[in-house]
Every structure is written in C-alpha cells, then in structure tokens.
PDB file of C-alpha atoms in Angstrom:
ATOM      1  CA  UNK A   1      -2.409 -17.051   8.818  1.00  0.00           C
ATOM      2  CA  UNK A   2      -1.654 -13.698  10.347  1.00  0.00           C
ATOM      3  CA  UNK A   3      -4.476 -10.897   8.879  1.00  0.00           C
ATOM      4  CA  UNK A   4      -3.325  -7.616   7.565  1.00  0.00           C
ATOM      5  CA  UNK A   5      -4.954  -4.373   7.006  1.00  0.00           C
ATOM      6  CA  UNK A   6      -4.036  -2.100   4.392  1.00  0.00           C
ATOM      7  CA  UNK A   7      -4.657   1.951   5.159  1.00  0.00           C
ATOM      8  CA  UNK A   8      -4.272   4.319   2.154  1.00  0.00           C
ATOM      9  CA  UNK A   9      -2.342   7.431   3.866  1.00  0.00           C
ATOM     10  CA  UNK A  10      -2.312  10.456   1.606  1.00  0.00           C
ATOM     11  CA  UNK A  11      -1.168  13.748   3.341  1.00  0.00           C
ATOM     12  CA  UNK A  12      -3.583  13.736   6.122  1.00  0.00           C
ATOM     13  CA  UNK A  13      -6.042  11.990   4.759  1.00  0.00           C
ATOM     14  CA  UNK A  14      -7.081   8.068   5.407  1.00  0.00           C
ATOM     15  CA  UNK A  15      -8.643   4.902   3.677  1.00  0.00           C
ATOM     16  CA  UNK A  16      -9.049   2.463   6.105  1.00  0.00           C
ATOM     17  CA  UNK A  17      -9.349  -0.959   5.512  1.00  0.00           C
ATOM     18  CA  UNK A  18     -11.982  -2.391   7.846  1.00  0.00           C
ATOM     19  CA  UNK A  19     -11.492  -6.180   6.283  1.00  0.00           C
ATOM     20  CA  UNK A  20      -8.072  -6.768   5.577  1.00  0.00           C
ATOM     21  CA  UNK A  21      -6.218  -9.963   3.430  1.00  0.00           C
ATOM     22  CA  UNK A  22      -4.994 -13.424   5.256  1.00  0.00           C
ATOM     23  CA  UNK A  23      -1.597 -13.265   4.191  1.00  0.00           C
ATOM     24  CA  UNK A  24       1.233 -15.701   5.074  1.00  0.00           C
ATOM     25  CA  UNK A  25       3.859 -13.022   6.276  1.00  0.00           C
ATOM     26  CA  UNK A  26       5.156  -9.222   6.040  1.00  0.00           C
ATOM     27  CA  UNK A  27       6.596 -10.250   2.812  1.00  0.00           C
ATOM     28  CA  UNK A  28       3.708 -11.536   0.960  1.00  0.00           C
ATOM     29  CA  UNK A  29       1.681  -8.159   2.568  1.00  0.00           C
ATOM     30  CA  UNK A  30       4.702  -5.907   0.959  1.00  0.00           C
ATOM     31  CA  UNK A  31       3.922  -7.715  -2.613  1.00  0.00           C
ATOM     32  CA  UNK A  32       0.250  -6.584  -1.824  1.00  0.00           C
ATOM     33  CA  UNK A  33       0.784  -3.063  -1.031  1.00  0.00           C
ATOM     34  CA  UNK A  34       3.531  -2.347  -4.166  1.00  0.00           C
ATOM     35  CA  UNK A  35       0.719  -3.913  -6.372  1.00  0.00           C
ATOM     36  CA  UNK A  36      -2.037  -1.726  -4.414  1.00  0.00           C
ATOM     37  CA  UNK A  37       0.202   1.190  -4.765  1.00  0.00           C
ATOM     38  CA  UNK A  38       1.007   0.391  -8.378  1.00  0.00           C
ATOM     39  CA  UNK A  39      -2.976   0.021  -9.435  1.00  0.00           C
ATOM     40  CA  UNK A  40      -4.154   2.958  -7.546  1.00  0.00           C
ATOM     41  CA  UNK A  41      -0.969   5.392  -9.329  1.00  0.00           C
ATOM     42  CA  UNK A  42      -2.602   3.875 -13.046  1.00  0.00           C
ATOM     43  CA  UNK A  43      -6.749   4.797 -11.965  1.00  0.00           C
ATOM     44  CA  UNK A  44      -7.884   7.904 -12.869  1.00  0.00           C
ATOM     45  CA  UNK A  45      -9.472  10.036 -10.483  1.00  0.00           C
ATOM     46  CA  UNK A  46     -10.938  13.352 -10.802  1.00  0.00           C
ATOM     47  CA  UNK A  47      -8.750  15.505  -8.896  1.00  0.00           C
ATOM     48  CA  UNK A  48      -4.938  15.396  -9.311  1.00  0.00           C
ATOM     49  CA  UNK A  49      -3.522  13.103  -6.440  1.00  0.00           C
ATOM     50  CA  UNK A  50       0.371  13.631  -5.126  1.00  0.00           C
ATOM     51  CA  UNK A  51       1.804  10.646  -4.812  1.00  0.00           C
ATOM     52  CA  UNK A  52       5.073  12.274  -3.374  1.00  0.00           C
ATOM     53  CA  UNK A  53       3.354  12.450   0.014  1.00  0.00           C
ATOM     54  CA  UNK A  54       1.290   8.649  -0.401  1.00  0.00           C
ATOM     55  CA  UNK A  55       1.806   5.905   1.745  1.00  0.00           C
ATOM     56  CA  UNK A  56       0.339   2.518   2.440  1.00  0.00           C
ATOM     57  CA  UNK A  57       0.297   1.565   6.309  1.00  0.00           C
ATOM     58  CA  UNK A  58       0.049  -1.842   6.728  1.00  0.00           C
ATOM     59  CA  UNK A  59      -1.088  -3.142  10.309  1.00  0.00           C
ATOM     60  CA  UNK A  60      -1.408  -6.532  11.942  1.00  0.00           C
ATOM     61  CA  UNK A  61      -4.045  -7.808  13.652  1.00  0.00           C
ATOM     62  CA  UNK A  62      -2.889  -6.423  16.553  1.00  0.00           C
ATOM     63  CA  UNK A  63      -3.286  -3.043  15.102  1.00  0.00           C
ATOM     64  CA  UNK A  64       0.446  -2.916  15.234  1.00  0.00           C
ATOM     65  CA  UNK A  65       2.383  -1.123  11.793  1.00  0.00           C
ATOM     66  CA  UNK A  66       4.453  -3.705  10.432  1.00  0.00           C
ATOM     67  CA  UNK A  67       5.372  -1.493   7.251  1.00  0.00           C
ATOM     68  CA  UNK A  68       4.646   1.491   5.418  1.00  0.00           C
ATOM     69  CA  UNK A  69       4.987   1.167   1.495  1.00  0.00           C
ATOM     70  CA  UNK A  70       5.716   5.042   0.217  1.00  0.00           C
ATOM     71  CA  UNK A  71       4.041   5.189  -3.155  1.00  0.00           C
ATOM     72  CA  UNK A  72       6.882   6.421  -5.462  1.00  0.00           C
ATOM     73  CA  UNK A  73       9.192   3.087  -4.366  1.00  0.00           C
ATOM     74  CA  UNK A  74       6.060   1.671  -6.540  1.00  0.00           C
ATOM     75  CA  UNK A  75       7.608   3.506  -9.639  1.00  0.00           C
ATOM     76  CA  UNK A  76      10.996   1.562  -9.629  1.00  0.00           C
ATOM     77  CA  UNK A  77       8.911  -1.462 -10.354  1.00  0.00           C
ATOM     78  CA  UNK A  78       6.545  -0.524 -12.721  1.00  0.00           C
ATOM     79  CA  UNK A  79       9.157   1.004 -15.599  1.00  0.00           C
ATOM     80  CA  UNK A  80      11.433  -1.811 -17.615  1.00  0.00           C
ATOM     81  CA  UNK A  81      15.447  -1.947 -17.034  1.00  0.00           C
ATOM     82  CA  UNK A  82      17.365   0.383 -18.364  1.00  0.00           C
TER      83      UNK A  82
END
C-alpha cells in the first residue's frame, strides 16, 4: 500500500505530517483529507482561522503532491441537500 502524508497549508504557514496513513489509492487519501478538513473547520481554536486560504497537500512517498484538498470544497459535504 502506497503511504501518504497529509500537510495542513494555511496561508504561509505549515503542519507537516512526519508519519503519514497506508492508504490504498489517491481516492481513499481524498476521503481522508475532506474528513481532516471537515474535523479541523468544527475544533475550536483560540485565534480565528481563515479557511478561505486552507489547503491540505497530500504527498506520496515519493514526496510527490498527488492532490491538494482546499478547505471550503469541505463545506459542500458537511451541510444536508437542499
């Protein structure tokens, strides 16, 4: 199984992640990141975070990109059809 690493890109800043998830393909590691991005926009934090300019890199074990998951697509999945 292929290894992905999921880095937490807001504005300039970065959360790497050093360990990353054995994960069958880029599909199953998009399901990851929309439910990473989905949990992190529903935590609290102490400062006011802008999503608008969020992203979750996902790279291979290769330290290739194989996607980038903005947060706000996150938001079409987490409200009920209209």
């Amino acid at each position: 199984m292929p290894r992905y690493f999921f880095n937490v890109i807001i504005g300039e800043d970065a959360l790497t992640d050093p360990e990353g998830q054995d994960l069958r393909d880029v599909d199953q590691a998009w399901n990851v990141a929309r439910a990473m991005a989905q949990n992190l926009m529903n935590t609290k934090f102490k400062q006011p975070i802008n999503w608008a300019i969020a992203h979750i890199e996902v790279k291979d074990d290769l330290d290739e990109i194989v996607l980038e998951f903005p947060f706000l697509e996150a938001l079409q999945f987490t409200q009920p059809p209209h």
